[in-house]
Coordinates of C-alpha atoms and ligand atoms in Angstrom, one line a residue:
M1 CA 4.4 -21.3 -19.1
V2 CA 1.8 -23.9 -20.2
L3 CA -0.8 -21.3 -19.5
A4 CA 1.0 -18.5 -21.4
T5 CA 1.3 -20.8 -24.4
S6 CA -2.4 -21.6 -24.4
F7 CA -3.0 -18.0 -24.0
F8 CA -1.1 -17.2 -27.1
A9 CA -3.2 -19.9 -28.9
S10 CA -6.3 -18.2 -27.8
L11 CA -4.9 -14.8 -28.8
L12 CA -4.4 -16.1 -32.4
L13 CA -7.7 -17.7 -32.8
L14 CA -9.4 -14.6 -31.5
A15 CA -7.3 -12.4 -34.0
T16 CA -9.9 -13.2 -36.6
A17 CA -12.7 -11.8 -34.1
K18 CA -14.8 -8.9 -35.5
P19 CA -12.9 -5.6 -35.4
L20 CA -14.3 -2.8 -33.1
G21 CA -16.7 -0.7 -35.2
P22 CA -16.8 3.2 -35.0
H23 CA -16.4 4.1 -31.3
T24 CA -15.8 7.1 -29.1
M25 CA -12.6 7.4 -27.1
V26 CA -13.0 7.7 -23.4
V27 CA -10.5 9.1 -21.0
H28 CA -9.2 6.2 -18.9
E29 CA -6.6 7.9 -16.6
S30 CA -5.5 11.5 -16.3
R31 CA -3.8 14.0 -14.3
A32 CA -3.5 17.8 -14.4
A33 CA 0.2 18.0 -13.9
P34 CA 3.2 15.7 -13.5
A35 CA 4.0 14.6 -9.8
E36 CA 5.9 17.0 -7.6
G37 CA 9.6 16.9 -8.3
F38 CA 9.0 16.3 -12.3
V39 CA 9.0 18.9 -15.0
Q40 CA 7.7 18.4 -18.6
S41 CA 10.9 19.0 -20.9
A42 CA 10.0 18.1 -24.5
A43 CA 7.7 16.1 -26.8
A44 CA 8.8 12.5 -27.0
P45 CA 10.6 11.5 -30.3
A46 CA 8.0 10.1 -32.6
E47 CA 9.9 7.0 -33.6
Q48 CA 11.2 6.2 -30.1
E49 CA 9.9 2.7 -29.0
L50 CA 7.7 2.5 -25.8
T51 CA 7.3 -0.8 -24.0
L52 CA 3.8 -0.7 -22.4
R53 CA 2.2 -3.2 -20.1
I54 CA -1.6 -3.7 -20.4
A55 CA -3.2 -5.0 -17.1
L56 CA -6.5 -6.7 -18.1
K57 CA -9.4 -7.0 -15.8
Q58 CA -8.9 -10.1 -13.6
T59 CA -11.9 -12.5 -13.2
N60 CA -12.2 -12.8 -9.4
I61 CA -9.6 -11.1 -7.4
A62 CA -11.7 -11.0 -4.4
G63 CA -12.0 -14.8 -4.6
L64 CA -8.2 -15.0 -4.7
Q65 CA -8.0 -12.8 -1.5
T66 CA -10.3 -15.1 0.3
E67 CA -8.3 -18.1 -0.9
L68 CA -5.0 -16.4 0.3
Y69 CA -6.3 -15.8 3.7
K70 CA -7.7 -19.3 4.2
V71 CA -4.2 -20.9 3.4
S72 CA -2.4 -18.4 5.4
D73 CA -4.6 -18.7 8.7
P74 CA -3.3 -21.4 11.0
A75 CA -6.9 -21.7 12.3
S76 CA -8.2 -22.8 8.9
K77 CA -8.3 -26.4 7.9
F78 CA -6.7 -25.3 4.5
Y79 CA -3.5 -23.7 6.3
G80 CA -0.5 -24.3 4.2
Q81 CA -2.3 -25.6 1.1
H82 CA -0.9 -23.1 -1.1
L83 CA -2.5 -22.7 -4.5
T84 CA -1.2 -24.2 -7.6
L85 CA -0.3 -22.1 -10.6
E86 CA -3.4 -23.4 -12.4
E87 CA -5.7 -22.7 -9.4
V88 CA -4.4 -19.0 -9.2
A89 CA -4.9 -18.6 -12.9
E90 CA -8.6 -19.4 -12.4
F91 CA -9.0 -16.5 -10.3
V92 CA -6.7 -13.9 -12.3
K93 CA -7.2 -14.9 -15.9
P94 CA -9.0 -12.6 -17.9
T95 CA -12.5 -13.7 -19.4
D96 CA -12.8 -14.8 -23.0
E97 CA -14.6 -11.8 -23.7
T98 CA -12.0 -9.5 -22.4
L99 CA -9.4 -11.4 -24.3
A100 CA -11.5 -11.3 -27.5
A101 CA -12.2 -7.6 -27.2
V102 CA -8.5 -6.6 -26.5
S103 CA -6.9 -8.9 -28.9
S104 CA -9.1 -7.8 -31.9
W105 CA -8.4 -4.2 -31.0
L106 CA -4.5 -4.8 -31.0
S107 CA -4.5 -6.9 -34.1
G108 CA -6.7 -4.4 -36.1
N109 CA -3.9 -2.0 -35.2
N110 CA -1.1 -4.5 -36.3
I111 CA 0.2 -4.7 -32.8
D112 CA 1.7 -7.9 -31.3
A113 CA 0.9 -8.6 -27.7
K114 CA 2.8 -10.9 -25.5
P115 CA 1.5 -12.1 -22.1
V116 CA 4.0 -11.5 -19.4
T117 CA 2.2 -13.3 -16.4
P118 CA 1.5 -17.1 -16.5
A119 CA -2.4 -16.5 -16.5
G120 CA -2.1 -14.0 -19.3
D121 CA -3.7 -11.1 -17.3
M122 CA -0.8 -8.8 -18.2
L123 CA 0.3 -8.2 -21.7
E124 CA 3.2 -6.3 -23.1
I125 CA 3.3 -4.4 -26.3
K126 CA 6.2 -2.5 -28.0
I127 CA 5.1 0.5 -30.3
P128 CA 6.6 3.7 -31.3
V129 CA 5.6 6.9 -29.5
S130 CA 3.6 8.2 -32.6
Q131 CA 1.5 5.1 -32.7
A132 CA 1.0 5.1 -28.9
N133 CA -0.3 8.7 -29.3
D134 CA -2.8 7.7 -31.9
L135 CA -3.9 4.5 -30.4
L136 CA -4.5 6.1 -26.9
S137 CA -5.3 9.6 -27.7
A138 CA -2.3 10.5 -25.7
E139 CA 0.5 13.1 -25.8
F140 CA 3.6 11.1 -24.7
S141 CA 6.3 13.6 -23.6
V142 CA 9.7 13.7 -22.0
F143 CA 9.5 14.5 -18.3
T144 CA 12.7 15.1 -16.2
H145 CA 13.0 14.1 -12.4
I146 CA 14.7 17.3 -11.3
E147 CA 16.7 16.0 -8.4
T148 CA 18.4 13.3 -10.4
G149 CA 18.1 14.6 -13.9
K150 CA 16.6 11.2 -15.1
T151 CA 14.0 11.4 -17.9
F152 CA 11.0 9.6 -18.3
I153 CA 8.5 9.3 -21.2
R154 CA 4.9 9.6 -19.7
T155 CA 1.6 11.2 -20.6
L156 CA -0.8 13.2 -18.5
Q157 CA -3.7 11.5 -20.0
Y158 CA -4.7 8.6 -22.2
S159 CA -8.0 7.3 -23.5
L160 CA -9.5 3.9 -24.6
P161 CA -12.3 3.0 -27.1
A162 CA -15.5 3.0 -25.2
P163 CA -16.1 -0.6 -25.5
L164 CA -12.6 -1.6 -24.0
T165 CA -12.9 0.4 -20.7
Q166 CA -14.7 -2.4 -19.1
H167 CA -11.8 -4.9 -20.0
V168 CA -8.8 -2.9 -19.2
E169 CA -7.5 -2.1 -15.7
F170 CA -4.7 0.3 -17.0
F171 CA -1.9 0.8 -19.4
H172 CA 1.5 1.2 -17.7
P173 CA 3.8 3.4 -17.4
T174 CA 1.6 6.1 -18.7
T175 CA 0.5 8.6 -15.9
I176 CA 2.7 7.2 -13.2
F177 CA 5.6 9.4 -12.0
A178 CA 7.5 7.3 -9.5
P179 CA 10.7 8.9 -8.4
P180 CA 14.0 6.8 -8.3
L181 CA 14.0 4.2 -5.5
A182 CA 15.9 4.9 -2.3
S183 CA 17.8 2.9 0.3
R184 CA 19.1 4.7 3.1
P185 CA 21.7 2.8 5.3
K186 CA 24.6 5.1 5.9
F187 CA 27.9 3.3 6.4
V188 CA 30.0 4.6 9.2
A189 CA 33.5 3.4 8.8
A190 CA 35.2 2.2 11.9
S191 CA 37.5 4.7 13.4
P192 CA 40.5 4.6 13.1
A193 CA 40.0 2.9 9.8
K194 CA 40.2 -0.8 10.4
R195 CA 41.2 -2.8 7.6
A196 CA 40.3 -6.5 7.4
T197 CA 42.8 -9.0 8.8
P198 CA 41.6 -12.4 7.9
G199 CA 41.1 -14.5 11.0
S200 CA 41.4 -11.7 13.6
D201 CA 39.1 -12.1 16.4
D202 CA 39.1 -8.7 17.8
L203 CA 36.3 -7.4 15.9
P204 CA 33.0 -8.2 17.5
G205 CA 32.5 -5.5 20.1
S206 CA 30.0 -5.8 22.9
C207 CA 26.6 -6.2 21.5
T208 CA 25.4 -2.9 23.1
S209 CA 27.5 -0.9 20.7
T210 CA 28.1 -3.3 17.8
M211 CA 25.5 -5.9 16.5
T212 CA 27.1 -8.8 14.9
P213 CA 25.5 -12.3 13.8
A214 CA 26.6 -13.7 17.1
C215 CA 24.7 -11.1 19.1
L216 CA 21.6 -11.7 16.9
Q217 CA 21.8 -15.4 17.3
E218 CA 22.1 -15.1 21.0
L219 CA 19.4 -12.6 21.4
Y220 CA 16.8 -14.3 19.2
G221 CA 17.9 -17.9 19.7
I222 CA 18.7 -18.3 16.1
P223 CA 20.4 -21.7 15.4
T224 CA 24.0 -21.7 13.9
T225 CA 23.6 -25.2 12.5
P226 CA 23.3 -25.3 8.8
A227 CA 20.1 -25.7 6.9
T228 CA 19.8 -28.9 4.9
Q229 CA 17.2 -28.3 2.3
K230 CA 18.7 -26.9 -1.0
S231 CA 15.2 -26.3 -2.6
N232 CA 14.3 -23.7 0.1
T233 CA 16.0 -20.4 -1.0
L234 CA 16.1 -17.0 0.2
G235 CA 15.8 -14.0 -2.3
V236 CA 17.7 -10.6 -1.8
A237 CA 16.4 -8.0 -4.0
G238 CA 18.9 -5.4 -5.6
F239 CA 18.2 -2.3 -7.4
I240 CA 19.7 1.1 -8.4
D241 CA 23.0 -0.3 -9.1
Q242 CA 23.6 -1.6 -5.6
W243 CA 26.0 -4.5 -6.1
A244 CA 26.8 -7.3 -3.6
N245 CA 30.6 -8.1 -3.3
Q246 CA 31.7 -11.6 -2.7
A247 CA 35.1 -10.5 -1.4
D248 CA 33.4 -8.4 1.2
L249 CA 31.2 -11.2 2.1
T250 CA 34.2 -13.4 2.6
T251 CA 36.0 -10.9 4.8
F252 CA 32.9 -10.6 6.8
L253 CA 32.4 -14.5 7.2
T254 CA 36.1 -14.8 8.0
S255 CA 35.8 -12.5 10.9
L256 CA 32.2 -13.0 12.1
R257 CA 31.1 -16.4 11.2
T258 CA 34.3 -18.3 12.0
D259 CA 32.3 -21.6 12.3
I260 CA 31.3 -21.7 8.6
N261 CA 32.9 -22.0 5.2
S262 CA 34.1 -18.3 4.5
S263 CA 33.9 -18.9 0.9
T264 CA 30.1 -19.4 1.1
T265 CA 28.7 -17.5 -1.9
F266 CA 25.2 -16.4 -3.2
A267 CA 23.7 -17.2 -6.5
L268 CA 23.0 -14.4 -9.0
E269 CA 19.8 -13.7 -10.9
T270 CA 19.4 -10.6 -13.0
L271 CA 16.7 -8.7 -15.0
D272 CA 16.3 -5.6 -17.0
G273 CA 20.0 -5.6 -17.8
G274 CA 21.1 -6.0 -14.3
S275 CA 24.6 -7.2 -13.4
N276 CA 26.7 -7.6 -10.2
P277 CA 30.4 -6.3 -11.1
Q278 CA 32.8 -7.4 -8.4
N279 CA 35.3 -4.4 -8.3
R280 CA 35.4 -3.9 -4.6
S281 CA 35.3 -0.2 -4.9
Q282 CA 31.8 -0.7 -6.5
A283 CA 30.2 -2.6 -3.6
G284 CA 27.0 -1.2 -2.7
V285 CA 26.4 -0.7 1.3
E286 CA 22.8 -1.9 1.1
A287 CA 23.7 -4.8 -1.2
D288 CA 26.6 -5.9 1.0
L289 CA 24.6 -5.5 4.2
D290 CA 21.7 -7.6 2.8
T291 CA 23.9 -10.4 1.6
Q292 CA 26.1 -10.5 4.7
Y293 CA 23.1 -10.6 7.1
T294 CA 21.3 -13.2 5.2
I295 CA 24.1 -15.5 4.5
G296 CA 25.6 -14.8 7.9
I297 CA 22.3 -15.5 9.9
A298 CA 20.4 -18.0 7.6
T299 CA 23.2 -20.5 7.9
G300 CA 23.3 -22.9 4.9
V301 CA 20.2 -21.4 3.3
P302 CA 21.0 -20.9 -0.5
V303 CA 20.6 -17.0 -1.0
I304 CA 19.8 -15.6 -4.4
F305 CA 21.0 -12.0 -5.2
I306 CA 18.3 -10.7 -7.7
S307 CA 19.8 -7.6 -9.5
A308 CA 17.5 -5.4 -11.4
G309 CA 19.3 -3.2 -13.9
D310 CA 18.5 0.3 -15.2
D311 CA 16.8 -0.8 -18.4
N312 CA 13.6 -1.3 -16.8
P313 CA 10.3 -0.5 -18.8
D314 CA 8.1 -0.8 -15.8
G315 CA 8.4 2.7 -14.6
L316 CA 9.1 1.4 -11.1
N317 CA 12.9 0.8 -11.1
G318 CA 12.3 -2.9 -11.8
F319 CA 10.1 -3.5 -8.8
L320 CA 7.1 -4.8 -11.0
D321 CA 9.5 -6.6 -13.5
M322 CA 11.0 -8.4 -10.5
I323 CA 7.6 -9.5 -9.2
I324 CA 6.7 -10.7 -12.7
L325 CA 10.0 -12.6 -12.9
L326 CA 9.4 -14.3 -9.7
I327 CA 5.7 -15.1 -10.5
N328 CA 7.0 -16.9 -13.6
D329 CA 9.6 -18.8 -11.7
P330 CA 8.3 -22.2 -10.4
S331 CA 11.4 -22.5 -8.1
R332 CA 11.2 -19.0 -6.7
P333 CA 12.7 -18.2 -3.2
S334 CA 10.3 -18.9 -0.4
V335 CA 11.1 -15.5 1.2
L336 CA 12.1 -12.3 -0.5
T337 CA 13.6 -9.5 1.4
T338 CA 13.7 -6.0 -0.1
S339 CA 15.2 -3.0 1.7
Y340 CA 14.3 -0.5 -1.0
S341 CA 11.1 1.7 -0.8
F342 CA 9.4 4.5 -2.6
Q343 CA 9.3 7.5 -0.3
A344 CA 5.6 7.5 0.0
E345 CA 2.5 5.7 -0.9
T346 CA 1.5 8.4 -3.0
D347 CA 4.5 8.1 -5.1
L348 CA 3.2 4.8 -6.1
P349 CA -0.3 5.0 -7.0
L350 CA 0.1 1.5 -8.8
S351 CA 0.6 0.1 -5.5
V352 CA -2.7 -1.4 -5.5
A353 CA -2.1 -3.3 -8.5
I354 CA 1.3 -4.5 -7.5
C355 CA -0.3 -5.8 -4.5
L356 CA -2.6 -7.8 -6.5
Y357 CA 0.2 -9.4 -8.2
L358 CA 2.0 -10.0 -4.8
A359 CA -1.2 -11.9 -3.6
T360 CA -1.0 -13.9 -6.7
C361 CA 2.5 -14.8 -5.8
A362 CA 1.9 -15.5 -2.2
T363 CA -1.1 -17.8 -2.8
R364 CA 0.8 -20.2 -4.9
T365 CA 2.7 -23.4 -4.0
C366 CA 6.3 -22.7 -3.2
S367 CA 4.8 -19.5 -1.4
W368 CA 6.4 -16.3 -0.9
A369 CA 6.8 -13.8 2.0
L370 CA 7.8 -10.4 1.1
L371 CA 9.4 -8.4 3.8
V372 CA 9.5 -4.5 3.1
P373 CA 10.7 -2.1 5.6
R374 CA 9.0 1.1 4.8
C375 CA 11.0 4.4 4.3
S376 CA 12.6 5.6 7.5
S377 CA 13.5 9.3 7.1
P378 CA 11.3 11.6 9.2
Q379 CA 10.5 13.4 6.0
A380 CA 9.4 10.2 4.3
M381 CA 7.3 9.2 7.3
A382 CA 5.6 12.5 7.4
V383 CA 4.5 12.0 3.7
F384 CA 3.5 8.6 4.4
R385 CA 1.4 9.4 7.5
A386 CA -0.2 12.5 6.3
A387 CA -3.8 11.8 5.3
S388 CA -3.3 13.1 1.9
P389 CA -6.2 12.1 -0.5
R390 CA -5.4 10.2 -3.5
A391 CA -4.1 12.3 -6.3
A392 CA -6.9 13.2 -8.5
G393 CA -6.9 11.4 -11.7
T394 CA -4.5 8.5 -10.8
M395 CA -5.3 5.0 -11.8
S396 CA -8.9 3.9 -11.0
P397 CA -9.0 1.6 -8.1
P398 CA -9.5 -2.1 -8.8
S399 CA -12.8 -3.3 -7.9
P400 CA -13.4 -3.5 -4.0
P401 CA -12.4 -5.2 -2.0
A402 CA -8.8 -4.5 -2.9
A403 CA -6.3 -7.2 -1.9
H404 CA -4.3 -6.1 1.2
C405 CA -0.7 -6.1 0.4
A406 CA 0.6 -9.6 1.0
I407 CA 3.7 -8.2 2.6
T408 CA 5.2 -8.4 6.2
S409 CA 6.7 -4.9 6.9
V410 CA 9.5 -4.9 9.3
G411 CA 10.4 -2.1 11.7
S412 CA 13.4 -1.7 13.9
T413 CA 14.7 -2.1 17.5
G414 CA 17.7 -1.1 19.4
G415 CA 18.6 -0.2 22.8
I416 CA 20.2 -3.5 23.9
N417 CA 21.1 -3.7 27.6
Q418 CA 20.4 0.1 28.0
F419 CA 17.5 0.0 30.4
P420 CA 17.3 -2.4 33.4
G421 CA 14.5 -5.1 32.8
I422 CA 13.9 -4.0 29.1
S423 CA 15.7 -5.9 26.5
E424 CA 14.7 -3.9 23.2
V425 CA 13.1 -0.4 22.6
G426 CA 11.7 0.8 19.2
S427 CA 14.3 2.7 17.1
T428 CA 13.5 6.5 16.6
F429 CA 13.7 5.9 12.7
S430 CA 11.5 2.8 12.8
S431 CA 8.8 3.8 10.2
G432 CA 5.3 3.1 11.2
G433 CA 1.8 4.4 10.7
F434 CA -1.4 3.6 8.6
S435 CA -2.0 3.3 4.9
N436 CA -4.2 5.5 2.9
Y437 CA -4.7 2.9 0.2
F438 CA -5.2 -0.4 2.1
P439 CA -8.0 -0.7 4.8
T440 CA -7.1 -2.5 8.1
P441 CA -7.1 -6.1 7.3
D442 CA -9.2 -8.7 9.3
Y443 CA -6.2 -10.2 10.9
Q444 CA -5.2 -6.9 12.4
A445 CA -8.3 -5.2 13.2
E446 CA -8.5 -5.9 16.9
D447 CA -4.8 -4.9 17.3
V448 CA -5.4 -1.7 15.5
A449 CA -8.6 -0.9 17.4
A450 CA -6.9 -1.5 20.7
Y451 CA -3.8 0.6 19.8
L452 CA -6.1 3.4 18.6
A453 CA -8.2 3.2 22.0
W454 CA -4.9 3.4 23.9
L455 CA -3.8 6.5 21.8
D456 CA -7.2 8.0 22.6
S457 CA -7.0 7.4 26.2
L458 CA -4.0 9.3 26.4
G459 CA -6.1 12.5 25.9
T460 CA -3.7 14.2 23.2
I461 CA -2.7 12.2 20.3
P462 CA 0.2 13.9 18.7
E463 CA -0.5 12.6 15.3
D464 CA -4.3 13.1 15.4
G465 CA -5.8 14.0 12.0
R466 CA -2.5 13.2 10.3
F467 CA -3.0 9.6 9.9
N468 CA -5.7 7.3 8.6
R469 CA -7.5 5.5 11.5
S470 CA -9.0 3.1 9.0
G471 CA -5.8 2.2 7.2
R472 CA -3.7 -1.0 7.4
G473 CA -1.2 -0.4 10.3
F474 CA 2.4 -1.1 9.8
P475 CA 5.0 -2.4 10.6
D476 CA 3.9 -5.9 11.3
V477 CA 7.0 -7.1 13.2
S478 CA 10.4 -5.7 14.1
A479 CA 14.1 -6.8 14.7
Q480 CA 17.2 -5.2 15.7
G481 CA 18.4 -2.5 13.3
E482 CA 21.1 -0.4 14.8
N483 CA 25.0 -0.7 14.7
Y484 CA 25.1 -3.6 12.4
E485 CA 28.8 -4.4 11.8
I486 CA 29.5 -4.9 8.0
V487 CA 32.3 -4.9 5.5
V488 CA 32.1 -2.4 2.4
D489 CA 35.1 -2.2 0.2
N490 CA 37.2 -4.3 2.5
Q491 CA 36.5 -1.9 5.4
F492 CA 34.6 -2.7 8.6
G493 CA 32.0 -0.2 9.8
T494 CA 28.6 -0.1 10.9
V495 CA 25.1 0.8 9.5
A496 CA 21.6 1.3 10.9
G497 CA 18.2 1.3 9.5
T498 CA 15.2 -1.1 8.8
S499 CA 17.4 -2.2 6.0
C500 CA 19.2 -4.3 8.7
S501 CA 15.9 -5.7 10.3
S502 CA 14.4 -7.0 7.0
P503 CA 17.2 -9.4 6.0
L504 CA 17.4 -10.5 9.7
F505 CA 13.7 -11.3 10.0
A506 CA 13.7 -12.8 6.5
S507 CA 16.5 -15.1 7.5
V508 CA 14.6 -16.3 10.6
I509 CA 11.7 -17.3 8.3
A510 CA 14.0 -19.0 5.8
L511 CA 15.4 -21.1 8.5
L512 CA 12.1 -22.0 9.8
N513 CA 11.1 -22.8 6.1
D514 CA 14.2 -25.0 6.0
E515 CA 12.9 -27.1 9.0
L516 CA 9.5 -27.3 7.6
V517 CA 10.7 -28.7 4.3
A518 CA 12.8 -31.2 6.0
A519 CA 9.7 -32.3 8.1
G520 CA 7.7 -32.7 4.9
K521 CA 5.5 -29.7 5.7
P522 CA 4.7 -26.8 3.5
T523 CA 6.7 -23.5 3.8
L524 CA 5.1 -20.6 5.6
G525 CA 3.8 -18.4 2.6
F526 CA 2.1 -15.1 3.4
L527 CA 3.1 -14.6 7.1
N528 CA 0.7 -12.1 8.6
P529 CA -2.4 -14.1 9.5
F530 CA -0.1 -16.6 11.3
L531 CA 2.0 -13.8 13.0
Y532 CA -1.2 -12.1 14.2
S533 CA -2.8 -15.3 15.4
S534 CA -2.6 -16.1 19.2
V535 CA 0.2 -18.8 18.5
G536 CA 2.2 -16.6 16.3
R537 CA 2.2 -13.4 18.4
A538 CA 3.1 -15.5 21.6
A539 CA 6.2 -16.4 19.8
L540 CA 7.3 -12.9 19.4
N541 CA 9.0 -10.6 22.0
D542 CA 6.5 -7.8 22.5
V543 CA 8.5 -4.5 22.5
M544 CA 6.7 -2.0 24.5
F545 CA 8.9 1.2 24.5
G546 CA 10.2 3.6 21.9
D547 CA 8.7 6.2 19.5
N548 CA 9.3 7.3 16.2
P549 CA 9.3 11.0 15.9
G550 CA 9.2 12.9 12.6
C551 CA 7.5 15.6 10.9
A552 CA 7.9 17.9 13.9
T553 CA 5.7 15.5 16.0
D554 CA 6.5 13.0 18.7
G555 CA 5.4 10.2 16.2
F556 CA 3.7 7.0 17.5
F557 CA 4.5 5.3 20.9
G558 CA 5.4 1.8 21.6
H559 CA 2.8 -0.1 23.7
A560 CA 1.8 -3.5 24.9
G561 CA 0.6 -5.6 21.9
W562 CA 0.8 -4.3 18.5
D563 CA 2.0 -0.9 18.0
A564 CA 2.8 1.5 15.2
V565 CA 6.7 1.6 16.0
T566 CA 7.6 -2.1 16.5
G567 CA 4.5 -4.0 15.3
L568 CA 4.0 -7.2 17.1
G569 CA 7.6 -7.4 18.2
T570 CA 10.8 -9.2 17.6
P571 CA 11.3 -13.0 16.8
N572 CA 12.0 -15.7 19.3
Y573 CA 13.3 -18.6 17.2
T574 CA 12.8 -21.3 19.7
A575 CA 9.1 -20.3 20.3
L576 CA 8.6 -19.7 16.6
R577 CA 9.6 -23.3 15.8
T578 CA 7.0 -24.6 18.1
A579 CA 4.3 -22.2 16.8
V580 CA 4.8 -23.4 13.3
G581 CA 4.4 -26.9 14.4
L582 CA 7.9 -28.3 14.5
Ligands
NAG1 C1 33.7 -23.6 0.8 O1 32.8 -23.1 -0.2 C2 33.4 -23.0 -1.5 C3 32.3 -22.3 -2.4 O2 31.0 -22.8 -2.4 C4 33.8 -24.6 -2.1 O3 34.3 -24.3 -3.3 C5 34.7 -25.1 -1.1 O4 34.9 -26.4 -1.5 C6 34.1 -25.0 0.4 N1 35.2 -25.5 1.3 C7 34.8 -26.5 2.1 C8 36.0 -26.8 3.1 O5 33.7 -27.0 2.3
NAG2 C1 38.1 -0.6 -9.9 O1 37.4 0.7 -9.7 C2 38.3 1.7 -9.5 C3 37.6 2.9 -9.2 O2 36.5 3.2 -10.2 C4 39.2 1.7 -10.7 O3 40.2 2.7 -10.4 C5 40.0 0.4 -10.8 O4 40.8 0.5 -12.0 C6 38.9 -0.7 -11.1 N1 39.6 -2.0 -11.0 C7 39.5 -2.9 -12.0 C8 40.2 -4.1 -11.8 O5 38.6 -2.9 -12.9
NAG3 C1 -8.3 6.2 4.7 O1 -8.3 4.8 4.4 C2 -9.4 4.1 3.9 C3 -9.1 2.6 3.9 O2 -8.1 2.3 3.1 C4 -9.5 4.8 2.5 O3 -10.6 4.3 1.9 C5 -9.8 6.3 2.6 O4 -9.7 6.8 1.3 C6 -8.4 6.7 3.3 N1 -8.7 8.3 3.5 C7 -7.8 9.2 2.9 C8 -8.1 10.6 3.3 O5 -7.0 8.8 2.3
NAG4 C1 11.7 -17.7 23.8 O1 10.9 -18.9 23.9 C2 11.4 -19.8 24.7 C3 10.3 -21.0 24.6 O2 9.0 -20.5 24.5 C4 11.3 -19.3 26.1 O3 11.8 -20.3 27.1 C5 12.2 -18.2 26.2 O4 12.3 -17.5 27.6 C6 11.8 -17.1 25.2 N1 13.0 -16.0 25.2 C7 12.7 -14.7 25.3 C8 13.8 -14.0 25.2 O5 11.6 -14.4 25.7

């Protein structure tokens, strides 16, 4: 906040800078048509207020990425020395020249700008449609998302004065058409409908057919003793009116964690008009799953449910707003789990920029790991894997090398006790593949090369030509994701999906962070360089079997070492403790 204030001061000082002289307008971003699934329905009302974010060119994002890897790599002497807010700002803050150029242009047009990030590299302005059209030589219109009927104000093109193009990364949301977020777990009510009986102990079935906290603790060696450090918290992201119900949580804990206080609750943080109403009939399957399997596994770790409402100006269902909120919060959770995803990388041309902000976040003190299960429907996988070129005219890529997404992606396993001598098998819905946006990061390069060589040795690669061999491979790790027993609207039932795996893996990391803080050590931060290191991978159970068919193909196959179904494998808590130096 100190930084934001000083940024304000410089903005005021510079407001007296010379206005731009006569200039030509240069197209900054454009597209021929809205994204598939959207139609243009009307001109946008001239007086309607738009909230726009302006991402300014950052000073040295490549330098920040180098630092991120240094502090995240156990082999580096800088491991765990997460950067401070001020140190990160040195890499991402715009130059004085950029600030002067942009602020004099805005003040010359009587527009107030407010910085939304601590280093002032992203500004927010609120102006009517008519002024936005003039300022940016744009034609803001109403577009309708056909499937949901939701409307969005976007433009197919906008321009900037020529002298500003070198200072501005992008205006947002303008030419981005992101469909509403999805979460996919389907709740299958226990049959016959089993109403909760507090204290009943007949609920946990065998782990083969029903996953419970006790099964997962046993399988992965996860401790049941409570965490001790109140400063180390675990964040659970909530979007699209998915609400987490306390009464359902209490019922869940009463039956499935009889050893802990069944009234254990979560804290609530909201943004974009978010809320968390407690009428039991409004409980969300995803939100109930996520809170039950973080509080039920990360025993004693304070959990914060972060609920983004529908009033989100970010054009991304609150995703970017949530990242900005966390970047600005010095006591942010050390781990965030999100089970929501866009269907395909191409839905989110802004992903590159978002990843830059994630990198900013992950580099900091009180570091942050984000666990994102990718979409898991076959159709979604097909879109993700198909090597579709970047849509023409989307946001210009940031200067190379682009930061790799500072995210740990979690796939799913199942098949407990089903095959002699094999404890886990990749789930058919475990999403995996290769990115078209992000190149294979160094920490993963050997694994991806070995996996591709093995695929090549098979003679026929079912997916050949349909995925990007030089992209970042995912998932990074995996965890059980089938038949999770949960309580929704006072009813027991089961769910499956990577939506189960991500809260589980996040809970394991939160418990390790608790022990690290107790031992006076830094939390884990961005996990991947550790996970892929020789110590990290040795603490994971390699899952060698399974495939993830989709798109009328057999999908990828499980294999020894990293594979595009289960990543490096599932957690072994005891071994991870040792691996992180406890
Ligand atoms: C259980 O947790 C609730 C909510 O935090 C608290 O009010 C209550 O005192 C706790 N009960 C015990 C026995 O610790
Ligand atoms: C809870 O929601 C149901 C269904 O929408 C409604 O019938 C009921 O009145 C609500 N209860 C309360 C206390 O708001
Ligand atoms: C494949 O991935 C690389 C590395 O991220 C990228 O540069 C390239 O554009 C991608 N290819 C296609 C066809 O998208
Ligand atoms: C987990 O790691 C511990 C310690 O390294 C080891 O003894 C145990 O066999 C491992 N468990 C599994 C399931 O591999």
